Every structure is written in C-alpha cells, then in structure tokens.
Coordinates of C-alpha atoms and ligand atoms in Angstrom, one line a residue:
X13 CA 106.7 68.9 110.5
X14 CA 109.4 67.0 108.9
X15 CA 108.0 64.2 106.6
X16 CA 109.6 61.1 105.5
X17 CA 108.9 59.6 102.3
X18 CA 109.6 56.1 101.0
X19 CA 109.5 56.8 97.5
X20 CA 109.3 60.7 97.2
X21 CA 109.2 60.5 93.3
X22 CA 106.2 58.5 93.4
X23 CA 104.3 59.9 96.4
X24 CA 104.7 63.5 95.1
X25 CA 104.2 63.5 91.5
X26 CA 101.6 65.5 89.8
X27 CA 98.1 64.8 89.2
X28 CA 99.0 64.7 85.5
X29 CA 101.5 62.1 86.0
X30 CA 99.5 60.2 88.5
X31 CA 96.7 59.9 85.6
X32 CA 99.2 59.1 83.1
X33 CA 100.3 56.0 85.1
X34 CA 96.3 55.4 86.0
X35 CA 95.8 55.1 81.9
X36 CA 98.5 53.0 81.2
X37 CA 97.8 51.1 84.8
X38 CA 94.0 50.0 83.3
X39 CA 95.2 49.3 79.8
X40 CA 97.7 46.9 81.4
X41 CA 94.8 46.1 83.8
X42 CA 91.7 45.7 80.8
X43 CA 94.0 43.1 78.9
X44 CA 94.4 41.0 81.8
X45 CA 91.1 41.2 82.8
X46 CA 90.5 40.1 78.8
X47 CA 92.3 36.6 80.2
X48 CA 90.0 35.9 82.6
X49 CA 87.0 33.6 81.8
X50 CA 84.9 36.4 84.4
X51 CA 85.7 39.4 82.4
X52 CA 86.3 38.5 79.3
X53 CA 82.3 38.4 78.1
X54 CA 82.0 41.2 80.4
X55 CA 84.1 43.3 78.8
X56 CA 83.3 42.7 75.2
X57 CA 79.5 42.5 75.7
X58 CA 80.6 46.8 76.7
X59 CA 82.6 46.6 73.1
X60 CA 85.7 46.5 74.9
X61 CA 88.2 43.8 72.9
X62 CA 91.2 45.2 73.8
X63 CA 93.4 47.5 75.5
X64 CA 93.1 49.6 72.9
X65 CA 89.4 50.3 73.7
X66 CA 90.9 52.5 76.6
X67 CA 91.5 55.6 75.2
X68 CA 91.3 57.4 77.8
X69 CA 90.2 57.3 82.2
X70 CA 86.8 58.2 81.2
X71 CA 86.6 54.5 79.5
X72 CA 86.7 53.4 83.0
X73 CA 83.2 54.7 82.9
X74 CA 81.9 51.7 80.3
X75 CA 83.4 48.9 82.5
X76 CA 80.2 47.6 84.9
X77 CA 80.8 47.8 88.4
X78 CA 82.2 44.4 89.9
X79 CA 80.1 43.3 93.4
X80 CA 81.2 40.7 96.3
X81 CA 79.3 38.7 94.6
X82 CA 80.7 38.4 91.2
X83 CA 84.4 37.3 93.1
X84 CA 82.1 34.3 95.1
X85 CA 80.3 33.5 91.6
X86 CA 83.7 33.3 90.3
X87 CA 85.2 31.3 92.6
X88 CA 87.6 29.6 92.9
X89 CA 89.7 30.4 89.8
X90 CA 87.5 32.7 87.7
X91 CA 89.5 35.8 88.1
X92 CA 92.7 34.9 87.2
X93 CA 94.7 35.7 84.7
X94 CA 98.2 34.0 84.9
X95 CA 99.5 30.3 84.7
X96 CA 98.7 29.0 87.6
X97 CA 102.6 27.8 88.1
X98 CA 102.7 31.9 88.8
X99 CA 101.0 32.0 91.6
X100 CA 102.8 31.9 94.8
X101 CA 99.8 32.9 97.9
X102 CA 96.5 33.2 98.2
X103 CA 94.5 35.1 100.5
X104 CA 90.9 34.9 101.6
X105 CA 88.5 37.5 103.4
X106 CA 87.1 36.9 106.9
X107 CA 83.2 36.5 105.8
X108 CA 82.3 33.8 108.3
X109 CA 79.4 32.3 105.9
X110 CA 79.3 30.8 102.4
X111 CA 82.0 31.0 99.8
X112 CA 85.2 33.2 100.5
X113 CA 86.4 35.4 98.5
X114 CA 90.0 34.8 97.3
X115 CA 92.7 36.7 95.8
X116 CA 95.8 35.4 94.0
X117 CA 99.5 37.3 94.4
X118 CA 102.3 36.9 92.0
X119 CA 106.3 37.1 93.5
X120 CA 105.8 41.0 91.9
X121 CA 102.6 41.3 93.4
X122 CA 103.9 40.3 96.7
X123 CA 106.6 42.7 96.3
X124 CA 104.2 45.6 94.7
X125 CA 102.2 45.1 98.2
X126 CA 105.1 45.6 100.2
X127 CA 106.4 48.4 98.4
X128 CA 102.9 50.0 99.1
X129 CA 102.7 49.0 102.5
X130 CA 106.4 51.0 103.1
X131 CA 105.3 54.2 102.0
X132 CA 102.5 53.7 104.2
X133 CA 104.4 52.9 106.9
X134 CA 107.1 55.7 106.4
X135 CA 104.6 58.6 106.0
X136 CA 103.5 57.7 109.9
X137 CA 107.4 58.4 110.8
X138 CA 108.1 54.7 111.4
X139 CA 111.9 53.6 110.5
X140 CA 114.2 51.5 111.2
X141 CA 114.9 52.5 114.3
X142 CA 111.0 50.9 115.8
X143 CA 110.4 47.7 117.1
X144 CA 107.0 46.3 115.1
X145 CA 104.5 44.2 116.8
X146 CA 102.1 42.6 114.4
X147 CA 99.2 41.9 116.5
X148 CA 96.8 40.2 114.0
X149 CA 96.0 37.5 112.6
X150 CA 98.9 35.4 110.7
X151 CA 96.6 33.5 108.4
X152 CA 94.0 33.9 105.5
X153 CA 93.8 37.3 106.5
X154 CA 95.9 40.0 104.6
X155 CA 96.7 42.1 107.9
X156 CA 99.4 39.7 109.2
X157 CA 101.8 39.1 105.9
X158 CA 100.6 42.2 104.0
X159 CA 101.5 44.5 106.8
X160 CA 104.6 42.4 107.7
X161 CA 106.1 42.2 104.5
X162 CA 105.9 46.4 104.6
X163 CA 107.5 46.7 107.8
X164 CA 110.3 44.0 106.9
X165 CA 110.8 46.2 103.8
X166 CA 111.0 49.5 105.9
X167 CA 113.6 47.5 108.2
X168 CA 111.6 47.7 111.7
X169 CA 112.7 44.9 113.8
X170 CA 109.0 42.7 113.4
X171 CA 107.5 40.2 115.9
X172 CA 105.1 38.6 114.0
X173 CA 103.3 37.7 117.2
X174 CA 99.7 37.0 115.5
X175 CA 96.9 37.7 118.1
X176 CA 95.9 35.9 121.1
X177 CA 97.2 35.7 124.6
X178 CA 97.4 39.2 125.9
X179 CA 100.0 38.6 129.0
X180 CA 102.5 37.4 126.3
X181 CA 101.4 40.9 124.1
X182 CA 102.1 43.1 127.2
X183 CA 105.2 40.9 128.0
X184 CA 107.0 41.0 124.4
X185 CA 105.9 44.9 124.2
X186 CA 107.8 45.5 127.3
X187 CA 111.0 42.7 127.2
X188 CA 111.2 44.2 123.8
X189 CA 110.5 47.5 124.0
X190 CA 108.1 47.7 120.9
X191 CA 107.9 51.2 119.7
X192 CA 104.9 50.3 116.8
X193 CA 102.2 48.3 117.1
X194 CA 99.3 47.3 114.8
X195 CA 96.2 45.8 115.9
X196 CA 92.2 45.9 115.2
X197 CA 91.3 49.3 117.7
X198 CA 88.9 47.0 119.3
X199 CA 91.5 44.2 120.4
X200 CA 94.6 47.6 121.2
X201 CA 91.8 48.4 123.8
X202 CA 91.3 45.1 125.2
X203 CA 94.8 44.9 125.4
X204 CA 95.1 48.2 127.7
X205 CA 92.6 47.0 129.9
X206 CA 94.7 44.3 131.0
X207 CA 97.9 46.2 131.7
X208 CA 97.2 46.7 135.3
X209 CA 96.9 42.9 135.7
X210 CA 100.0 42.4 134.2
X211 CA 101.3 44.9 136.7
X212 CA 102.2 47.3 133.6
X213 CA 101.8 50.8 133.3
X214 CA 101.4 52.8 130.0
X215 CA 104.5 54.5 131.6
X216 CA 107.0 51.3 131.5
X217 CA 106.5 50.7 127.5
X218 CA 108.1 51.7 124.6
X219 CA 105.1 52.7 122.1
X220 CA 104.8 56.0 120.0
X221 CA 102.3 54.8 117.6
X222 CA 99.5 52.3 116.6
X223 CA 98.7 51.6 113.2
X224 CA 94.8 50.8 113.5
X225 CA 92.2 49.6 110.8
X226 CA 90.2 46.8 109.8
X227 CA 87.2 47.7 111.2
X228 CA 85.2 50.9 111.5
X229 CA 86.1 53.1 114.3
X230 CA 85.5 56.7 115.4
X231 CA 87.5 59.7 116.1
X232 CA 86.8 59.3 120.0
X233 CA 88.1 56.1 119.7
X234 CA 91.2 57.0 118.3
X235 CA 91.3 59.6 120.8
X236 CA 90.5 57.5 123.5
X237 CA 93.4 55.1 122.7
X238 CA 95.4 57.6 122.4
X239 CA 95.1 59.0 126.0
X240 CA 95.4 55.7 127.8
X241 CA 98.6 54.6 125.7
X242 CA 100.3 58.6 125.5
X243 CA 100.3 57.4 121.5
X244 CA 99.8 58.2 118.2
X245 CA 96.8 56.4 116.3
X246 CA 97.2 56.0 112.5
X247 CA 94.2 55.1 110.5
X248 CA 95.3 52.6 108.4
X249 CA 92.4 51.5 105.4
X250 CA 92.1 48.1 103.5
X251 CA 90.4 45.0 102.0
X252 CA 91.6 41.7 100.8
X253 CA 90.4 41.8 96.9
X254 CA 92.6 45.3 96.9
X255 CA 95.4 43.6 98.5
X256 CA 94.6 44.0 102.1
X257 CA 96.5 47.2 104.0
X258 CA 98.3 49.8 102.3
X259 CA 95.6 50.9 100.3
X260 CA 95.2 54.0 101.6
X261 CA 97.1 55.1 105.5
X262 CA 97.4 57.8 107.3
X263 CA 100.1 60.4 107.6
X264 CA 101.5 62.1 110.1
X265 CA 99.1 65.0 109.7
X266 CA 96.2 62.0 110.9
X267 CA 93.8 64.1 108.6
X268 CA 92.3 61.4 106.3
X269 CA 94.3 58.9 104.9
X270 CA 96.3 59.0 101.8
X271 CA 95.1 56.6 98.9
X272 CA 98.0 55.4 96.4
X273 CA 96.3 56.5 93.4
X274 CA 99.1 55.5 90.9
X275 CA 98.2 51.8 92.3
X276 CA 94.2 51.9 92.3
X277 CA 91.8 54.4 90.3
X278 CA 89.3 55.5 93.5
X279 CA 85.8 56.5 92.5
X280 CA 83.3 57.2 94.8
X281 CA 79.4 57.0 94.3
X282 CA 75.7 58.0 95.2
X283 CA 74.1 54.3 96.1
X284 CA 71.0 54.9 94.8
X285 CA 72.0 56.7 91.3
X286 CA 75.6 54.7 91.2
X287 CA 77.0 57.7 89.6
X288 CA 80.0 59.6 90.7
X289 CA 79.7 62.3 93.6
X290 CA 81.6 65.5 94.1
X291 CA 84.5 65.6 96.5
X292 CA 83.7 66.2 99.8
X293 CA 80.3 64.2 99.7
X294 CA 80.0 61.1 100.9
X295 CA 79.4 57.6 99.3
X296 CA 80.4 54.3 98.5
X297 CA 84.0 53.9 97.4
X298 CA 85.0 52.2 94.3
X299 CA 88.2 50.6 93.4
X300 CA 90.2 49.3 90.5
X301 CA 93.3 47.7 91.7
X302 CA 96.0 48.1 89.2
X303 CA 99.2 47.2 90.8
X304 CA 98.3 43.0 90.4
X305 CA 99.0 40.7 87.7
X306 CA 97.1 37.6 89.3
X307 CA 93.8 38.9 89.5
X308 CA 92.5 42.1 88.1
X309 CA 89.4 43.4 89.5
X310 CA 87.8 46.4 87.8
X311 CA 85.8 49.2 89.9
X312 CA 84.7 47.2 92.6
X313 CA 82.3 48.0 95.1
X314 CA 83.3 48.0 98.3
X315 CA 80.4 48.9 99.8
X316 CA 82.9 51.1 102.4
X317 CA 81.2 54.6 102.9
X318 CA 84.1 57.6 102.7
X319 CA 84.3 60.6 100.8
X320 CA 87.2 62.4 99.4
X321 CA 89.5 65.3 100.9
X322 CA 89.0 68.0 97.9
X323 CA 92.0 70.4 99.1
X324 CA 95.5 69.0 98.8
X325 CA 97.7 68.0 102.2
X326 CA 100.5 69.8 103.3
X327 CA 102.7 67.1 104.0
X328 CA 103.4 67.4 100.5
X329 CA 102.2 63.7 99.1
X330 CA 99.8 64.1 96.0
X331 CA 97.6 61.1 96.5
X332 CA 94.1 62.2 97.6
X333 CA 92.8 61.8 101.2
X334 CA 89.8 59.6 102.0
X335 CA 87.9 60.4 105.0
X336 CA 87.5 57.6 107.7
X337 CA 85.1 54.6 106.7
X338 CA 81.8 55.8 108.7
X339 CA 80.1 52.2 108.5
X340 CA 79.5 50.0 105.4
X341 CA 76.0 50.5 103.4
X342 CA 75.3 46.7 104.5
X343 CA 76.1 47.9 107.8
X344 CA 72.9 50.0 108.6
X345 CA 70.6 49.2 111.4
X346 CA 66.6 50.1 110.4
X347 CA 65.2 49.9 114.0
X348 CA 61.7 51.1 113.9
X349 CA 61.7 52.2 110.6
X350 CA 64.8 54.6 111.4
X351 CA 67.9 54.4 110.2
X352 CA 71.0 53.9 112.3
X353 CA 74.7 53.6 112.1
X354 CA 76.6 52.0 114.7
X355 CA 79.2 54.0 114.0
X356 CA 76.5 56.8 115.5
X357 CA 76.3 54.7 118.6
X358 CA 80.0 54.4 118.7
X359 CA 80.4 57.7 118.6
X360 CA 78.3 58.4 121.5
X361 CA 79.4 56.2 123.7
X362 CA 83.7 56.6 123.1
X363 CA 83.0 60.4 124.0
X364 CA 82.4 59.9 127.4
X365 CA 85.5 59.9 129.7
X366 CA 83.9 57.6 132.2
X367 CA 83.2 54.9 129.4
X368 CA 85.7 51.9 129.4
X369 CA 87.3 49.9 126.5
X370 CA 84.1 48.1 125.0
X371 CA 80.8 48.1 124.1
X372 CA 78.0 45.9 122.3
X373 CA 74.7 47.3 120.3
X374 CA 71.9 44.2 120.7
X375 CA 68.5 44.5 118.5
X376 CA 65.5 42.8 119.2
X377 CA 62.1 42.2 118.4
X378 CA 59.5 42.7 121.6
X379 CA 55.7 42.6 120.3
X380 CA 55.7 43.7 116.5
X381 CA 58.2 46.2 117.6
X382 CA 62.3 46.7 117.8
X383 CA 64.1 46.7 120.9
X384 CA 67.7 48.8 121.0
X385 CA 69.9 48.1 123.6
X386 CA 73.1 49.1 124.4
X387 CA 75.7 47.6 126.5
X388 CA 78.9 49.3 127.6
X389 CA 82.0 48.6 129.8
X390 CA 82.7 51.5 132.2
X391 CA 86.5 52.1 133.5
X392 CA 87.6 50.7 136.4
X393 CA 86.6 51.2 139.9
X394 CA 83.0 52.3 139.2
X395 CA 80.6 49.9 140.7
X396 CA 80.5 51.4 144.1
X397 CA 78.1 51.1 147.1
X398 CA 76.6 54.1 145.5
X399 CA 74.8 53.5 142.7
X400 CA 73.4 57.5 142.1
X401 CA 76.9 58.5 139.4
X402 CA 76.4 54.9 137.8
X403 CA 72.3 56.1 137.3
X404 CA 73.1 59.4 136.4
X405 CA 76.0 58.2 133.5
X406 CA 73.6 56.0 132.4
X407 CA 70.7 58.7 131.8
X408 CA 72.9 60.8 130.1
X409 CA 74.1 58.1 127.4
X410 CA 70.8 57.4 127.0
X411 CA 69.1 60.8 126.5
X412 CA 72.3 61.8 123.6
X413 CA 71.8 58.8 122.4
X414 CA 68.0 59.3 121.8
X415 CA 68.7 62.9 120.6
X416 CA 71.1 61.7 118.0
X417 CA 69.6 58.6 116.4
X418 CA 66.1 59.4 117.8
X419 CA 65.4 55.8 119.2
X420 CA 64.9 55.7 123.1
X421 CA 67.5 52.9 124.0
X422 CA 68.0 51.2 126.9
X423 CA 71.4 51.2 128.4
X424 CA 73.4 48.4 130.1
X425 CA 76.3 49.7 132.2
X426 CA 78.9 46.4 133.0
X427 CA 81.9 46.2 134.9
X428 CA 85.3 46.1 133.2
X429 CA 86.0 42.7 131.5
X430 CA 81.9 41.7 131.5
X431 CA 81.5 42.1 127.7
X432 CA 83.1 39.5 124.8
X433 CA 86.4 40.7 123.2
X434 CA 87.9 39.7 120.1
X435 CA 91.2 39.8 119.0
X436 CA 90.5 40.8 115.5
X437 CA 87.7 42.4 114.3
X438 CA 85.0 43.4 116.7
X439 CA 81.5 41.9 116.7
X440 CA 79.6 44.7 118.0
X441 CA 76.1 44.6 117.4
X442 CA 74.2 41.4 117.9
X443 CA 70.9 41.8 115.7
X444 CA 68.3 39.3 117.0
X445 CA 66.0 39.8 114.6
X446 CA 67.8 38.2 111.7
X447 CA 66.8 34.7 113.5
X448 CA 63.4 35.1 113.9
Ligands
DLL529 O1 90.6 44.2 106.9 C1 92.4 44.5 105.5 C2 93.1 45.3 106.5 C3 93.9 44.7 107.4 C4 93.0 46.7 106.6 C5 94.6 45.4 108.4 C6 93.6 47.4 107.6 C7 94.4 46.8 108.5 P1 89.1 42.4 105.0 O2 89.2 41.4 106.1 O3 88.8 42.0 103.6 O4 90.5 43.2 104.9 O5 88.1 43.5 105.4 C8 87.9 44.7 104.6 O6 87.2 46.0 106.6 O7 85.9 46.7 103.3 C9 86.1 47.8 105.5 O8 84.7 47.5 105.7 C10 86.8 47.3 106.8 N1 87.9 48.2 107.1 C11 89.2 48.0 106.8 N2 90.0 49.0 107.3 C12 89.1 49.9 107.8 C13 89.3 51.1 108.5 C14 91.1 44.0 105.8 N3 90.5 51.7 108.7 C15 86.9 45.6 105.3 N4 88.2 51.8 108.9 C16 86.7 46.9 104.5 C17 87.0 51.2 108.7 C18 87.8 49.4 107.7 N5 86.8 50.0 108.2

C-alpha cells in the first residue's frame, strides 16, 4: 500500500535521530520550564539548574511527574514561560467542574500544531483533493482549530461547521460532497441514525474516511461505523495540555496510532509502582510535550491507559505505535467490589449486529448494594408485536455481559432515538452513587 508522507524526512528517521532531537527537544524544554514560577523550585529542589543538568534522556527520569492537578494549582498563568505579548490563543479542556486547565500557544506553536496535525492527516491518505468537514466543537476545545489548522495546511477544502444541527451536517455532506469527516465516534453515529430522516442514504455521499477520537471507543465501534458509512475509521488520539489532536493518529494500516516522538518523549507506566513498563504491557501514558514555547509541561500524567506497539510498522514511519486508549484509570467502575471498564461494556454491546447507535451504563445503589444497568438503542424496526427476538437479544447481552465483567446486569432495550446524544463527547455512564 502506497503511503503518503507529509514530511518523509521527519516521519522516517532513525531511532537514533529521533532521540537526538528528543535530547536537545528537553534541554530546550528544561530551560523553559526553568522560567516558569511552577517549575522552577521543582526543578532545582531535583538539582536541576540548568539545561545543562540534562545530559542525557535518562535525566528525564529525575524530573517528578506533573498531575492535572499541578496545571489547576497553577492556574492561570503559572506555566508559562514567555512575555505575555507572545501569546496569541489559549485553549481550555472540557472538565465541566472547578478550574480548567489552560494551555498557552505561540504564532510557532500554532504553526508547530499544524504542521503535526498534517502529517497526521496525510498518513490516513487525505489530500488535497477531500472535502473536510470539521464536526466539533469551534471553541475552548482544541479539536475544532487544532484539527482545522492541519487540514488547511494539507489543503482539503474545510467547512468548519462546528457541531450541532444534524439536517444541516447531512445537508452540507451531501451539497458538498465531503469526502473526510471528523467527529466524536459517539456524535458520527448519531449522525447516521438520522440519514433516513433526511431522506439520505450512505449511498448518495461522498465519504471515504472519518477521523474519530476524543473519547474512548472500541474496535466494534469502529467497525460498526464503518459498515453503516462503507468508510474508513482513523483513530485519531489527543489532549489539550499536549496540544489537543495530532499527538499521536492513525495510518493507513489502522494498527495503533503513530505518536510523533521527535515532538513529545512518551513514557508509559505501572500505576501502582509509577515506574516504566515493557512494551507491549499496558499502563498509563506519560507525556513531555516538546514542540511548545508557551507552556512546557514535563512528563505529565495523562491518566489515558495504552501500551506501546514493540515491532516497527510497515508503512515505513519510525514513530512508535500506541495501542487504542482502553478507558482512563479515573474512569473505572468498582460495582460490588469488582472492577469494571466501560470500555468492557462497550465492547459488548457494539459486537452485536442487532445493537443500534447508542448506549448508556447507569449505577446505583439498591439496599447496601450496587445496581448495574445497561441501556441500549437497538436498530431500526425492532419493536414488533412480537416481543420473543427483543427477549431473546436481551438475554444474550446480558449473560456475555455477566460472563465478562462478572456482574449480573440488567438490560434496557430502547427504540432508536430514546437515549440522550451529544455532539461531542459522549456521557455514557451515569453513576448514581456519587450523589448519595
Ligand atoms: O479530546 C483532544 C482531541 C480532539 C483528541 C479531537 C482527538 C480528537 P481533551 O478535551 O483535553 O482533548 O480530552 C483529552 O480525551 O486524555 C483521553 O482521555 C480522551 N481521548 C482523546 N482522544 C482519544 C481517543 C481532546 N482516540 C482526553 N481514544 C484524553 C480514547 C481519547 N480517548
């Protein structure tokens, strides 16, 4: 398979060049850090003064870990380390309580993001030749101008049509004849549910591909977008205090997605011992962004659980491969004492054809103990006058479910269009208990 790069020298050059760059990349990054009113006694309570102290990538190892909670504790300014007359955008992470975190971009910054965000976009086979149809949000949010910028820089014609209003989606993917389109998985389903309303068929639009990420999502869920579009999911991997998208994408291959290592040093580790864990096994991945002058942040903890591709890909690019996000460490359910992913759930549930475009996990307490339930959207045309295929469906999501997560769940089954969307990330499990 023929593979387009966007910046072949760069995307193909050897591991000892990639650490090369990575050394100078966190000396650079170390004496801005040094600026910074955050890092500073950090860094020289560990006896690092300089960038001189960083004689090599295993100094990485002295620099502590930054949390989610450092960036709120340093808030609003506390990272920076330009003039503020440098600055030219800001942008915020979607936590919906307490004090955002915010990151600060530079004109080279800007342009460093969209360079990244090309070569992400080119190694899915996008051109100039594809109509782009930016289905997220325009605002704080890094995955309206983050991914826009990219697709400007790779020439695609790009509607920055934001999210919201799903006729007009369907109608500008058709009048237009949108060839790419990137939205949250959850809302790209949504949106094929409401085709037939429209009066649209898969049939009548333009689309190859979908550029999906944001939010976790499983392989049958790529799959399953896939079949109802006829397209090509790409996983596409990101977080605002890294930049937002472009971190690390999928290429064509859609075997784990590449992570541009001569912009960030990955690291990933064992939660419990916090150190480092052989490729292959899985843990939380860490991240020193070193393509930013406005804010550094040094091995922060993204709390995103991955692991990393050990054997090379064929498509030729160098960087390594993460594997998709399976959940968040925050993210896990203990119901009953056991231990559940939604991502488990998910996985499920988006393996059965008969399944529709959405479901919701709810937890609640009943007596001292935890209640699980699961509700999900069947496809169309399913609620019938006989209820026995419905029963049976139901029995048998309930019975894998109970022999994957062992928990006896109830399940829901809900006519198309019963269950709340969103157009950006998905809410998907409703936990109770946290109000009691
Ligand atoms: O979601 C940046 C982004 C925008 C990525 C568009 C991809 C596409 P935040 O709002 O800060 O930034 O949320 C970051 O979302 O730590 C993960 O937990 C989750 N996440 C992002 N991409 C994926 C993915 C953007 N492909 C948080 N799979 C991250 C699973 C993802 N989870």
């Amino acid at each position: 398979m023929a593979t387009k790069f966007w910046d072949k020298e760069a995307e193909t050059m050897s591991r000892a060049d990639i650490e090369r760059r990575q050394l100078a990349g966190l000396k650079v990054a170390v004496a801005r850090a040094l600026q910074t009113p955050f890092y500073k006694p950090r860094l020289e309570g560990v006896g690092i003064k300089g960038p001189d102290d960083i004689k090599s990538l295993a100094d990485l190892q002295r620099i502590p870990y930054t949390t989610k909670d450092d960036l709120r504790k340093a808030y609003p300014y506390g990272m920076v380390a330009v003039d503020r007359r440098d600055i030219v955008r800001l942008h915020a992470s979607s936590g919906t309580t307490g004090t955002p975190t915010v990151i600060y971009l530079t004109q080279k910054d800007v342009a460093r993001c969209a360079d990244f965000m090309a070569r992400s976009i080119s190694a899915t086979g996008a051109d100039a030749n594809d109509v782009f149809q930016n289905v997220v949000n325009y605002g704080l949010f890094t995955g309206g101008l983050v991914m826009h910028y990219g697709a400007e820089r790779v020439g695609m014609l790009v509607i920055p049509s934001g999210t919201g209003n799903t006729s007009r989606q369907i109608k500008f993917m058709k009048d237009f004849g949108t060839t790419t389109v990137h939205a949250t998985p959850s809302y790209l389903l949504h949106i094929h549910s409401k085709l037939a309303e429209e009066g649209v068929s898969p049939g009548d639009l333009k689309l190859k591909r979908a550029f999906c990420g944001a939010e976790p999502y499983t392989e049958d869920t790529r799959r399953k977008i896939e079949g109802l579009f006829g397209i090509e999911v790409f996983n596409s991997y990101g977080l605002s205090e890294m930049n937002g998208p472009g971190v690390a994408f999928e290429c064509e291959r859609r075997d784990g997605m590449h992570l541009w290592e001569d912009g960030y040093i990955l690291e990933v580790i064992d939660r419990a011992s916090l150190e480092s864990v052989p490729d292959g096994e899985l843990g939380e991945l860490v991240l020193t962004i070193l393509c930013r002058e406005a804010m550094p942040i040094l091995r922060y903890r993204t709390r995103d659980l991955t692991s990393v591709y050990p054997e090379p890909c064929p498509c030729g690019r160098t960087h390594r491969r993460i594997a998709r996000i399976t959940g968040r460490s925050d993210d896990m359910l203990i119901i009953n004492g056991i231990n559940v992913f939604p991502s488990q759930i998910e996985e499920v549930v988006m393996a059965m054809p008969e399944v529709g475009t959405n479901y919701l996990i709810l937890v609640e307490k009943q007596g001292s103990l935890d209640k699980l339930t699961v509700k999900v959207e069947v496809g169309p045309g399913q609620f019938a006058d006989d209820s026995r295929p419905l029963n049976a469906l139901r029995e048998r999501i309930r019975a894998r479910l109970q022999a994957l997560i062992s928990i006896n769940p109830h399940v829901e089954l809900h006519e198309p269009g019963m269950l709340p969307v969103s157009e950006g990330k998905a809410k998907r499990v409703i936990d109770e208990r946290a109000k009691l």
